[in-house]
Coordinates of N, CA and C in Angstrom, one line a residue:
Chain A
D1 N 87.3 64.6 -70.9 CA 87.5 64.7 -69.5 C 86.9 63.6 -68.8
G2 N 87.7 63.1 -67.7 CA 87.1 62.1 -66.9 C 86.1 62.6 -65.9
G3 N 85.0 61.8 -65.7 CA 84.1 62.3 -64.8 C 82.8 61.5 -64.7
I4 N 81.8 62.0 -64.0 CA 80.5 61.3 -63.9 C 79.5 62.2 -64.5
T5 N 78.7 61.6 -65.4 CA 77.6 62.3 -66.1 C 76.3 61.8 -65.6
Q6 N 75.4 62.7 -65.1 CA 74.1 62.3 -64.8 C 73.1 63.0 -65.8
S7 N 72.1 62.3 -66.1 CA 71.0 62.9 -66.9 C 69.7 62.3 -66.6
P8 N 68.6 63.1 -66.8 CA 68.6 64.5 -67.2 C 69.0 65.4 -65.9
K9 N 69.1 66.7 -66.1 CA 69.4 67.6 -65.0 C 68.1 67.8 -64.2
Y10 N 67.0 67.9 -64.9 CA 65.7 68.1 -64.3 C 64.7 67.0 -64.9
L11 N 63.8 66.5 -64.0 CA 62.9 65.5 -64.4 C 61.6 65.7 -63.7
F12 N 60.5 65.4 -64.4 CA 59.2 65.6 -63.8 C 58.5 64.2 -63.9
R13 N 57.9 63.8 -62.8 CA 57.2 62.5 -62.8 C 55.7 62.7 -62.6
K14 N 55.0 62.0 -63.4 CA 53.5 62.0 -63.1 C 53.2 60.9 -62.1
E15 N 52.0 61.0 -61.6 CA 51.5 60.0 -60.6 C 51.5 58.6 -61.3
G16 N 52.0 57.6 -60.6 CA 51.9 56.2 -61.1 C 53.0 55.9 -62.1
Q17 N 53.9 56.8 -62.4 CA 54.9 56.6 -63.4 C 56.2 56.2 -62.8
N18 N 56.9 55.3 -63.5 CA 58.3 55.0 -63.2 C 59.2 55.9 -64.0
V19 N 60.3 56.4 -63.4 CA 61.2 57.2 -64.2 C 62.6 56.7 -63.9
T20 N 63.5 56.8 -64.9 CA 64.9 56.3 -64.7 C 65.9 57.4 -64.9
L21 N 66.8 57.5 -63.9 CA 67.9 58.5 -63.9 C 69.2 57.8 -64.4
S22 N 69.8 58.5 -65.3 CA 71.1 57.9 -65.8 C 72.3 58.3 -65.1
C23 N 73.3 57.4 -64.9 CA 74.6 57.8 -64.3 C 75.7 57.0 -65.1
E24 N 76.6 57.7 -65.7 CA 77.7 57.1 -66.4 C 79.0 57.7 -65.9
Q25 N 80.0 56.8 -65.7 CA 81.3 57.3 -65.3 C 82.4 56.7 -66.2
N26 N 83.4 57.5 -66.4 CA 84.6 57.1 -67.2 C 85.9 57.1 -66.4
L27 N 85.7 57.0 -65.1 CA 86.9 57.1 -64.2 C 87.4 55.7 -63.9
N28 N 86.8 54.7 -64.5 CA 87.2 53.3 -64.2 C 87.1 52.9 -62.7
H29 N 86.1 53.5 -62.1 CA 85.9 53.2 -60.6 C 85.1 51.9 -60.5
D30 N 85.4 51.1 -59.5 CA 84.6 49.9 -59.3 C 83.3 50.2 -58.6
A31 N 83.3 51.1 -57.6 CA 82.1 51.3 -56.8 C 81.3 52.4 -57.3
M32 N 80.0 52.3 -57.3 CA 79.0 53.4 -57.6 C 77.9 53.5 -56.6
Y33 N 77.4 54.7 -56.5 CA 76.4 54.9 -55.4 C 75.3 55.9 -55.9
W34 N 74.1 55.7 -55.3 CA 73.1 56.7 -55.5 C 72.7 57.2 -54.1
Y35 N 72.6 58.6 -54.0 CA 72.1 59.3 -52.8 C 70.9 60.1 -53.2
R36 N 70.2 60.4 -52.1 CA 69.1 61.3 -52.2 C 69.3 62.5 -51.2
Q37 N 69.1 63.7 -51.6 CA 69.2 64.8 -50.7 C 68.0 65.7 -50.8
D38 N 67.4 65.9 -49.6 CA 66.2 66.7 -49.5 C 66.6 68.1 -49.0
P39 N 65.8 69.1 -49.2 CA 66.2 70.5 -48.9 C 66.7 70.6 -47.4
G40 N 67.9 71.2 -47.2 CA 68.4 71.4 -45.9 C 68.8 70.1 -45.2
Q41 N 68.8 69.0 -45.9 CA 69.2 67.7 -45.3 C 70.5 67.2 -45.8
G42 N 71.0 66.1 -45.1 CA 72.2 65.5 -45.6 C 71.9 64.5 -46.7
L43 N 73.0 63.8 -47.1 CA 72.8 62.8 -48.1 C 72.4 61.4 -47.5
R44 N 71.5 60.8 -48.1 CA 71.0 59.5 -47.7 C 71.3 58.5 -48.8
L45 N 71.8 57.3 -48.4 CA 72.3 56.3 -49.4 C 71.1 55.5 -49.8
I46 N 70.8 55.4 -51.1 CA 69.7 54.6 -51.7 C 70.2 53.2 -52.0
Y47 N 71.2 53.1 -52.9 CA 71.7 51.8 -53.4 C 73.2 52.0 -53.7
Y48 N 74.0 50.9 -53.6 CA 75.4 51.0 -54.0 C 75.8 49.7 -54.6
S49 N 76.9 49.8 -55.4 CA 77.3 48.6 -56.1 C 78.9 48.6 -56.1
Q50 N 79.4 47.4 -55.8 CA 80.8 47.3 -55.7 C 81.4 46.7 -57.0
I51 N 80.5 46.0 -57.7 CA 81.0 45.3 -58.9 C 79.9 45.0 -59.9
V52 N 80.2 44.8 -61.1 CA 79.1 44.6 -62.1 C 78.2 43.4 -61.7
N53 N 76.9 43.6 -62.0 CA 75.9 42.6 -61.7 C 75.7 42.3 -60.2
D54 N 76.1 43.2 -59.4 CA 75.9 43.1 -57.9 C 75.6 44.5 -57.3
F55 N 74.6 44.6 -56.4 CA 74.4 45.8 -55.8 C 73.6 45.5 -54.5
Q56 N 73.7 46.5 -53.6 CA 73.1 46.3 -52.3 C 72.2 47.5 -51.9
K57 N 71.2 47.3 -51.1 CA 70.3 48.3 -50.6 C 71.1 49.2 -49.6
G58 N 70.8 50.5 -49.7 CA 71.3 51.4 -48.8 C 70.3 51.6 -47.7
D59 N 70.2 52.8 -47.1 CA 69.4 53.1 -46.0 C 67.9 53.4 -46.4
I60 N 67.7 53.8 -47.6 CA 66.3 54.2 -48.0 C 66.0 53.6 -49.4
A61 N 66.1 52.3 -49.6 CA 66.0 51.7 -50.9 C 64.5 51.5 -51.3
E62 N 63.6 51.5 -50.4 CA 62.2 51.2 -50.8 C 61.7 52.2 -51.8
G63 N 61.1 51.7 -52.9 CA 60.5 52.5 -53.9 C 61.5 52.8 -55.1
Y64 N 62.7 52.2 -54.9 CA 63.8 52.5 -55.9 C 64.3 51.1 -56.4
S65 N 64.9 51.1 -57.6 CA 65.6 49.9 -58.1 C 66.8 50.4 -59.0
V66 N 67.8 49.5 -59.1 CA 69.0 49.8 -59.8 C 69.4 48.6 -60.6
S67 N 70.3 48.8 -61.6 CA 71.0 47.7 -62.3 C 72.4 48.1 -62.5
R68 N 73.3 47.1 -62.6 CA 74.7 47.4 -62.9 C 75.2 46.4 -63.9
E69 N 74.8 46.6 -65.1 CA 75.1 45.7 -66.2 C 76.5 46.0 -66.8
K70 N 77.0 47.2 -66.6 CA 78.3 47.6 -67.1 C 79.0 48.3 -66.0
K71 N 80.3 48.3 -66.0 CA 81.1 49.0 -65.0 C 80.8 50.5 -65.0
E72 N 80.6 51.0 -66.2 CA 80.5 52.4 -66.3 C 79.1 53.0 -66.0
S73 N 78.1 52.1 -65.9 CA 76.7 52.6 -65.8 C 76.0 52.1 -64.6
F74 N 75.2 53.0 -63.9 CA 74.5 52.6 -62.7 C 73.1 53.3 -62.7
P75 N 72.2 53.0 -63.6 CA 70.9 53.7 -63.6 C 70.0 53.5 -62.4
L76 N 69.3 54.5 -62.0 CA 68.4 54.4 -60.9 C 66.9 54.6 -61.4
T77 N 66.0 53.7 -61.0 CA 64.6 53.8 -61.4 C 63.9 54.2 -60.1
V78 N 63.1 55.3 -60.2 CA 62.2 55.7 -59.2 C 60.9 55.2 -59.5
T79 N 60.4 54.2 -58.8 CA 59.1 53.6 -59.1 C 57.9 54.3 -58.5
S80 N 56.7 53.9 -59.0 CA 55.5 54.6 -58.5 C 55.3 54.2 -57.0
A81 N 56.0 53.3 -56.5 CA 55.9 52.9 -55.0 C 56.6 53.9 -54.1
Q82 N 57.5 54.8 -54.7 CA 58.1 55.8 -54.0 C 57.2 57.0 -53.9
K83 N 56.5 57.2 -52.8 CA 55.4 58.2 -52.7 C 55.9 59.6 -52.5
N84 N 57.1 59.8 -52.2 CA 57.6 61.2 -52.0 C 59.0 61.3 -52.7
P85 N 58.9 61.3 -54.1 CA 60.2 61.2 -54.8 C 60.9 62.6 -55.0
T86 N 60.2 63.7 -54.7 CA 60.8 65.0 -55.0 C 62.0 65.2 -54.2
A87 N 63.2 65.3 -54.9 CA 64.5 65.4 -54.2 C 65.5 65.7 -55.2
F88 N 66.7 65.9 -54.7 CA 67.9 66.0 -55.5 C 68.7 64.7 -55.5
Y89 N 68.9 64.1 -56.6 CA 69.5 62.7 -56.7 C 70.9 62.9 -57.2
L90 N 71.8 62.3 -56.4 CA 73.2 62.4 -56.7 C 73.8 61.0 -56.9
C91 N 74.6 60.8 -58.0 CA 75.3 59.6 -58.3 C 76.8 59.8 -58.0
A92 N 77.5 58.8 -57.4 CA 78.9 59.0 -57.1 C 79.6 57.7 -57.5
S93 N 80.9 57.8 -57.6 CA 81.7 56.6 -57.8 C 83.0 56.7 -57.0
S94 N 83.7 55.6 -56.8 CA 84.9 55.6 -56.1 C 85.8 54.4 -56.4
N95 N 87.1 54.5 -56.1 CA 87.9 53.3 -56.2 C 87.7 52.4 -55.0
I96 N 88.1 51.2 -55.1 CA 88.1 50.3 -53.9 C 89.5 49.8 -53.8
M97 N 90.1 50.1 -52.6 CA 91.5 49.7 -52.4 C 91.7 48.4 -51.7
L98 N 92.6 47.6 -52.1 CA 92.8 46.3 -51.4 C 93.4 46.5 -50.0
T99 N 93.9 47.7 -49.8 CA 94.5 48.0 -48.4 C 93.3 48.2 -47.4
G100 N 92.1 48.4 -47.9 CA 91.0 48.5 -47.0 C 90.8 50.0 -46.6
V101 N 91.6 50.9 -47.1 CA 91.4 52.3 -46.7 C 90.4 52.9 -47.7
N102 N 89.4 53.5 -47.1 CA 88.3 54.2 -47.9 C 88.9 55.3 -48.8
Q103 N 88.3 55.4 -50.0 CA 88.7 56.4 -50.9 C 87.6 57.4 -51.1
P104 N 87.9 58.6 -51.5 CA 86.8 59.6 -51.6 C 85.9 59.2 -52.8
Q105 N 84.7 59.7 -52.7 CA 83.7 59.5 -53.7 C 83.6 60.8 -54.5
H106 N 83.4 60.6 -55.8 CA 83.3 61.7 -56.8 C 81.9 61.8 -57.3
F107 N 81.3 62.9 -57.4 CA 79.9 63.1 -57.7 C 79.6 63.6 -59.1
G108 N 78.5 63.2 -59.6 CA 77.9 63.8 -60.8 C 77.2 65.1 -60.3
D109 N 76.7 65.9 -61.3 CA 76.1 67.2 -60.9 C 74.6 67.1 -60.6
G110 N 74.1 65.8 -60.5 CA 72.8 65.6 -59.9 C 71.6 65.7 -60.9
T111 N 70.5 65.2 -60.5 CA 69.2 65.3 -61.1 C 68.2 65.7 -60.1
R112 N 67.4 66.8 -60.5 CA 66.3 67.2 -59.6 C 65.0 66.6 -60.2
L113 N 64.4 65.9 -59.3 CA 63.1 65.2 -59.7 C 62.0 65.9 -58.9
S114 N 60.9 66.1 -59.7 CA 59.7 66.8 -59.1 C 58.5 66.0 -59.5
I115 N 57.5 66.1 -58.7 CA 56.2 65.5 -59.1 C 55.3 66.5 -59.8
L116 N 54.7 66.0 -60.9 CA 53.8 66.9 -61.7 C 52.4 67.0 -61.0
Chain B
R1 N 77.1 57.7 -29.4 CA 77.5 58.8 -30.3 C 77.1 58.4 -31.7
K2 N 76.7 59.4 -32.5 CA 76.3 59.2 -33.9 C 77.5 58.9 -34.7
E3 N 77.2 58.3 -35.9 CA 78.3 57.9 -36.7 C 79.2 59.1 -37.1
V4 N 78.5 60.2 -37.4 CA 79.2 61.5 -37.7 C 78.3 62.6 -37.3
E5 N 78.9 63.6 -36.7 CA 78.1 64.7 -36.2 C 78.9 66.0 -36.4
Q6 N 78.1 67.0 -36.9 CA 78.7 68.3 -37.2 C 77.9 69.4 -36.5
D7 N 78.5 70.5 -36.2 CA 77.8 71.7 -35.8 C 77.1 72.2 -37.0
P8 N 75.8 72.3 -37.0 CA 75.1 72.8 -38.3 C 75.3 74.2 -38.6
G9 N 75.8 75.0 -37.6 CA 76.0 76.5 -37.8 C 74.6 77.1 -37.8
P10 N 74.3 78.2 -38.5 CA 75.3 78.7 -39.5 C 76.4 79.6 -38.9
F11 N 77.5 79.6 -39.6 CA 78.6 80.5 -39.2 C 78.6 81.7 -40.2
N12 N 78.6 82.8 -39.6 CA 78.7 84.1 -40.4 C 79.9 84.8 -39.9
V13 N 80.9 85.0 -40.9 CA 82.1 85.6 -40.5 C 82.5 86.7 -41.6
P14 N 83.3 87.7 -41.2 CA 83.7 88.7 -42.1 C 84.8 88.2 -43.0
E15 N 85.0 88.7 -44.2 CA 86.1 88.4 -45.0 C 87.4 88.6 -44.2
G16 N 88.3 87.6 -44.4 CA 89.6 87.7 -43.7 C 89.7 87.0 -42.4
A17 N 88.5 86.6 -41.9 CA 88.5 85.9 -40.6 C 89.0 84.5 -40.7
T18 N 89.3 83.9 -39.6 CA 89.7 82.5 -39.5 C 88.5 81.8 -38.9
V19 N 88.1 80.7 -39.4 CA 86.9 79.9 -38.9 C 87.3 78.5 -38.9
A20 N 86.8 77.8 -37.8 CA 87.0 76.4 -37.7 C 85.7 75.6 -37.4
F21 N 85.7 74.4 -38.1 CA 84.5 73.5 -37.9 C 85.0 72.2 -37.3
N22 N 84.2 71.7 -36.4 CA 84.6 70.4 -35.8 C 83.6 69.4 -36.2
C23 N 84.0 68.1 -36.1 CA 83.2 67.0 -36.5 C 83.6 65.8 -35.7
T24 N 82.7 65.1 -35.1 CA 83.0 64.0 -34.3 C 82.5 62.7 -35.0
Y25 N 83.2 61.6 -34.7 CA 82.8 60.3 -35.4 C 82.8 59.2 -34.4
S26 N 82.2 58.1 -34.7 CA 82.0 57.0 -33.7 C 82.9 55.8 -34.0
N27 N 83.3 55.6 -35.2 CA 84.0 54.4 -35.6 C 85.5 54.6 -35.4
S28 N 86.0 54.0 -34.3 CA 87.4 54.2 -33.9 C 88.4 53.6 -34.9
A29 N 87.8 52.7 -35.7 CA 88.7 52.0 -36.7 C 88.9 52.7 -38.0
S30 N 88.2 53.9 -38.1 CA 88.3 54.6 -39.4 C 89.8 55.1 -39.6
Q31 N 90.2 54.9 -40.9 CA 91.5 55.3 -41.3 C 91.6 56.5 -42.2
S32 N 90.5 56.8 -42.8 CA 90.5 58.0 -43.8 C 89.2 58.8 -43.6
F33 N 89.4 60.1 -43.8 CA 88.3 61.1 -43.5 C 88.4 62.1 -44.6
F34 N 87.3 62.7 -44.9 CA 87.2 63.7 -46.0 C 86.4 64.9 -45.6
W35 N 86.8 66.0 -46.1 CA 85.9 67.2 -46.1 C 85.5 67.5 -47.5
Y36 N 84.2 67.7 -47.7 CA 83.6 68.1 -48.9 C 83.0 69.5 -48.8
R37 N 82.9 70.2 -49.9 CA 82.3 71.5 -50.0 C 81.1 71.3 -50.9
Q38 N 79.9 71.9 -50.5 CA 78.7 71.8 -51.3 C 78.1 73.2 -51.4
D39 N 78.1 73.7 -52.7 CA 77.5 75.0 -52.9 C 76.0 74.8 -53.1
C40 N 75.2 75.9 -52.9 CA 73.8 75.8 -53.0 C 73.3 75.1 -54.3
R41 N 72.5 74.1 -54.2 CA 71.9 73.4 -55.3 C 72.9 72.8 -56.3
K42 N 74.1 72.5 -55.7 CA 75.1 71.8 -56.5 C 75.5 70.5 -55.8
E43 N 76.4 69.7 -56.5 CA 76.9 68.5 -56.0 C 78.0 68.7 -55.0
P44 N 78.2 67.8 -54.0 CA 79.4 68.0 -53.2 C 80.7 67.8 -53.9
K45 N 81.7 68.6 -53.6 CA 83.0 68.4 -54.2 C 84.1 68.2 -53.1
L46 N 85.0 67.3 -53.4 CA 86.0 67.0 -52.4 C 86.9 68.2 -52.2
L47 N 87.1 68.5 -50.9 CA 88.0 69.6 -50.5 C 89.3 69.1 -50.0
M48 N 89.3 68.1 -49.1 CA 90.5 67.6 -48.6 C 90.3 66.1 -48.1
S49 N 91.4 65.3 -48.2 CA 91.4 64.0 -47.7 C 92.3 64.0 -46.5
V50 N 92.0 63.2 -45.5 CA 92.9 63.1 -44.3 C 93.1 61.7 -44.0
Y51 N 94.4 61.3 -44.1 CA 94.7 59.8 -43.9 C 95.6 59.7 -42.6
S52 N 96.2 60.7 -42.1 CA 97.0 60.6 -40.9 C 96.6 61.7 -39.9
S53 N 97.5 62.4 -39.4 CA 97.1 63.3 -38.4 C 96.5 64.6 -38.9
G54 N 96.8 64.9 -40.2 CA 96.2 66.1 -40.7 C 96.7 66.3 -42.2
N55 N 96.2 67.5 -42.7 CA 96.5 67.8 -44.1 C 96.4 69.3 -44.2
E56 N 97.2 69.9 -45.1 CA 97.1 71.3 -45.3 C 97.1 71.6 -46.8
D57 N 96.3 72.5 -47.2 CA 96.3 72.9 -48.6 C 95.9 74.4 -48.7
G58 N 97.0 75.2 -48.8 CA 96.8 76.6 -48.9 C 96.2 77.2 -47.6
R59 N 95.0 77.8 -47.7 CA 94.3 78.4 -46.5 C 93.5 77.4 -45.7
F60 N 93.5 76.2 -46.2 CA 92.7 75.1 -45.5 C 93.6 74.1 -44.8
T61 N 93.2 73.8 -43.5 CA 94.0 72.8 -42.7 C 93.0 71.9 -42.1
A62 N 93.2 70.6 -42.3 CA 92.4 69.6 -41.6 C 93.2 68.9 -40.6
Q63 N 92.7 68.7 -39.4 CA 93.4 68.0 -38.3 C 92.5 66.9 -37.8
L64 N 93.2 65.8 -37.4 CA 92.6 64.6 -36.9 C 93.0 64.3 -35.5
N65 N 92.1 64.1 -34.6 CA 92.5 63.7 -33.3 C 91.8 62.3 -33.0
R66 N 92.6 61.3 -33.2 CA 92.1 60.0 -33.1 C 91.7 59.6 -31.6
A67 N 92.4 60.1 -30.7 CA 92.1 59.8 -29.3 C 90.7 60.3 -28.9
S68 N 90.4 61.5 -29.4 CA 89.1 62.1 -29.1 C 88.0 61.9 -30.2
Q69 N 88.5 61.3 -31.3 CA 87.6 61.0 -32.4 C 86.9 62.2 -32.9
Y70 N 87.7 63.2 -33.3 CA 87.1 64.3 -34.0 C 88.1 64.8 -35.1
I71 N 87.5 65.5 -36.0 CA 88.2 66.0 -37.1 C 87.9 67.5 -37.2
S72 N 88.8 68.4 -37.5 CA 88.5 69.8 -37.6 C 88.9 70.3 -39.0
L73 N 88.3 71.3 -39.5 CA 88.7 72.0 -40.7 C 88.8 73.5 -40.3
L74 N 90.0 74.0 -40.6 CA 90.3 75.4 -40.3 C 90.5 76.2 -41.7
I75 N 89.8 77.3 -41.8 CA 89.9 78.1 -43.0 C 90.5 79.5 -42.5
R76 N 91.6 79.8 -43.1 CA 92.2 81.1 -42.8 C 91.9 82.1 -43.8
D77 N 92.0 83.4 -43.5 CA 91.8 84.4 -44.4 C 90.6 84.2 -45.3
S78 N 89.4 84.1 -44.7 CA 88.2 83.7 -45.5 C 87.9 84.6 -46.6
K79 N 87.5 84.0 -47.7 CA 87.1 84.7 -48.9 C 85.6 84.6 -49.1
L80 N 85.0 85.6 -49.8 CA 83.5 85.5 -50.1 C 83.2 84.2 -50.8
S81 N 84.1 83.7 -51.6 CA 83.9 82.5 -52.4 C 83.9 81.2 -51.5
D82 N 84.3 81.3 -50.2 CA 84.3 80.2 -49.3 C 82.9 79.9 -48.8
S83 N 82.0 80.8 -49.0 CA 80.6 80.6 -48.6 C 80.0 79.3 -49.2
A84 N 79.7 78.4 -48.4 CA 79.2 77.1 -48.8 C 78.8 76.3 -47.6
T85 N 78.3 75.1 -47.8 CA 78.1 74.1 -46.8 C 79.3 73.1 -46.8
Y86 N 79.9 72.9 -45.6 CA 81.1 72.0 -45.5 C 80.6 70.7 -44.9
L87 N 80.9 69.6 -45.6 CA 80.5 68.2 -45.1 C 81.6 67.5 -44.6
C88 N 81.5 66.9 -43.4 CA 82.4 66.0 -42.8 C 82.1 64.6 -43.2
V89 N 83.0 63.8 -43.7 CA 82.7 62.5 -44.3 C 83.6 61.4 -43.6
V90 N 83.0 60.4 -43.2 CA 83.8 59.3 -42.5 C 83.4 58.0 -43.1
P91 N 84.3 57.0 -42.9 CA 83.9 55.6 -43.4 C 82.7 55.1 -42.7
N92 N 81.9 54.4 -43.4 CA 80.7 53.8 -42.8 C 81.1 52.7 -41.9
S93 N 80.4 52.6 -40.8 CA 80.8 51.6 -39.8 C 80.3 50.2 -40.1
G94 N 79.7 50.0 -41.2 CA 79.1 48.7 -41.6 C 80.1 47.7 -42.0
G95 N 81.4 48.0 -42.1 CA 82.4 47.1 -42.4 C 83.0 47.1 -43.8
S96 N 82.3 47.7 -44.7 CA 82.8 47.8 -46.1 C 84.0 48.8 -46.1
N97 N 84.8 48.7 -47.1 CA 85.9 49.6 -47.2 C 85.7 50.6 -48.3
Y98 N 84.4 50.8 -48.7 CA 84.1 51.8 -49.7 C 82.9 52.7 -49.4
K99 N 82.1 52.3 -48.5 CA 80.9 53.1 -48.1 C 81.4 54.2 -47.2
L100 N 80.8 55.4 -47.4 CA 81.1 56.6 -46.6 C 79.8 57.1 -45.9
T101 N 79.9 57.7 -44.8 CA 78.8 58.4 -44.2 C 79.0 59.9 -44.2
F102 N 78.1 60.6 -44.7 CA 78.2 62.1 -44.8 C 77.5 62.8 -43.7
G103 N 78.2 63.7 -43.1 CA 77.5 64.6 -42.1 C 76.5 65.5 -42.8
K104 N 75.7 66.1 -41.9 CA 74.6 67.0 -42.5 C 75.2 68.3 -42.9
G105 N 76.4 68.6 -42.6 CA 77.0 69.9 -43.1 C 76.9 71.0 -42.1
T106 N 77.9 71.9 -42.3 CA 78.0 73.2 -41.6 C 78.0 74.3 -42.6
L107 N 77.0 75.2 -42.5 CA 76.8 76.3 -43.4 C 77.7 77.5 -43.0
L108 N 78.5 77.9 -43.9 CA 79.4 79.1 -43.7 C 79.0 80.2 -44.7
T109 N 78.8 81.4 -44.2 CA 78.6 82.6 -45.0 C 79.7 83.5 -44.6
V110 N 80.5 84.0 -45.6 CA 81.5 85.0 -45.5 C 81.0 86.3 -46.0
N111 N 81.0 87.3 -45.1 CA 80.4 88.6 -45.5 C 81.4 89.6 -45.8
P112 N 81.1 90.5 -46.8 CA 82.1 91.6 -47.2 C 82.2 92.6 -46.0

């Protein structure tokens, strides 16, 4: 089945620890995104990538890092510099159209990160 | 005006009711709009795309008013399973043709 796979589903982080969230897609989408959602809040963009080996900061990039070494993969590292990492993390992907018309984003089923 | 703004609700309606949500947006150049549905503790799922004046899919109708810069979602004959948060999504005004801005959502509860 085509889709986006995020792992793990649940993750616990100790103080001072970096953790990496995995996101893989087999939809052949060019663009990939990471969002953070806090309880009762909307989605906030952390990082996004339009093409392999290129990515841009979103609205709340501090304390996070990403890489895009393959089209299919866009892992997110939550570093120890992120002081309030407890949240629901969502990865998404989308096509990019030459017409310039935005396309919908498709989401993985998310990773819940908590502090130990 | 905010990039995207929704009535947060909550909306509580009985089964079989018709309910409508409105959403306003600021980027007058936007060409495509989306409604997503998000169940509690789940990922958002695409409900409808709107590229022209509107779209209809069964009990769901989305309408676009470009002059007033708002989008609406109408749900007819509400079912218990329609209970969810509905997200209005518009293109990001930053100039890219792939970034989207998500509204904070409108919570709908359909009661028996």
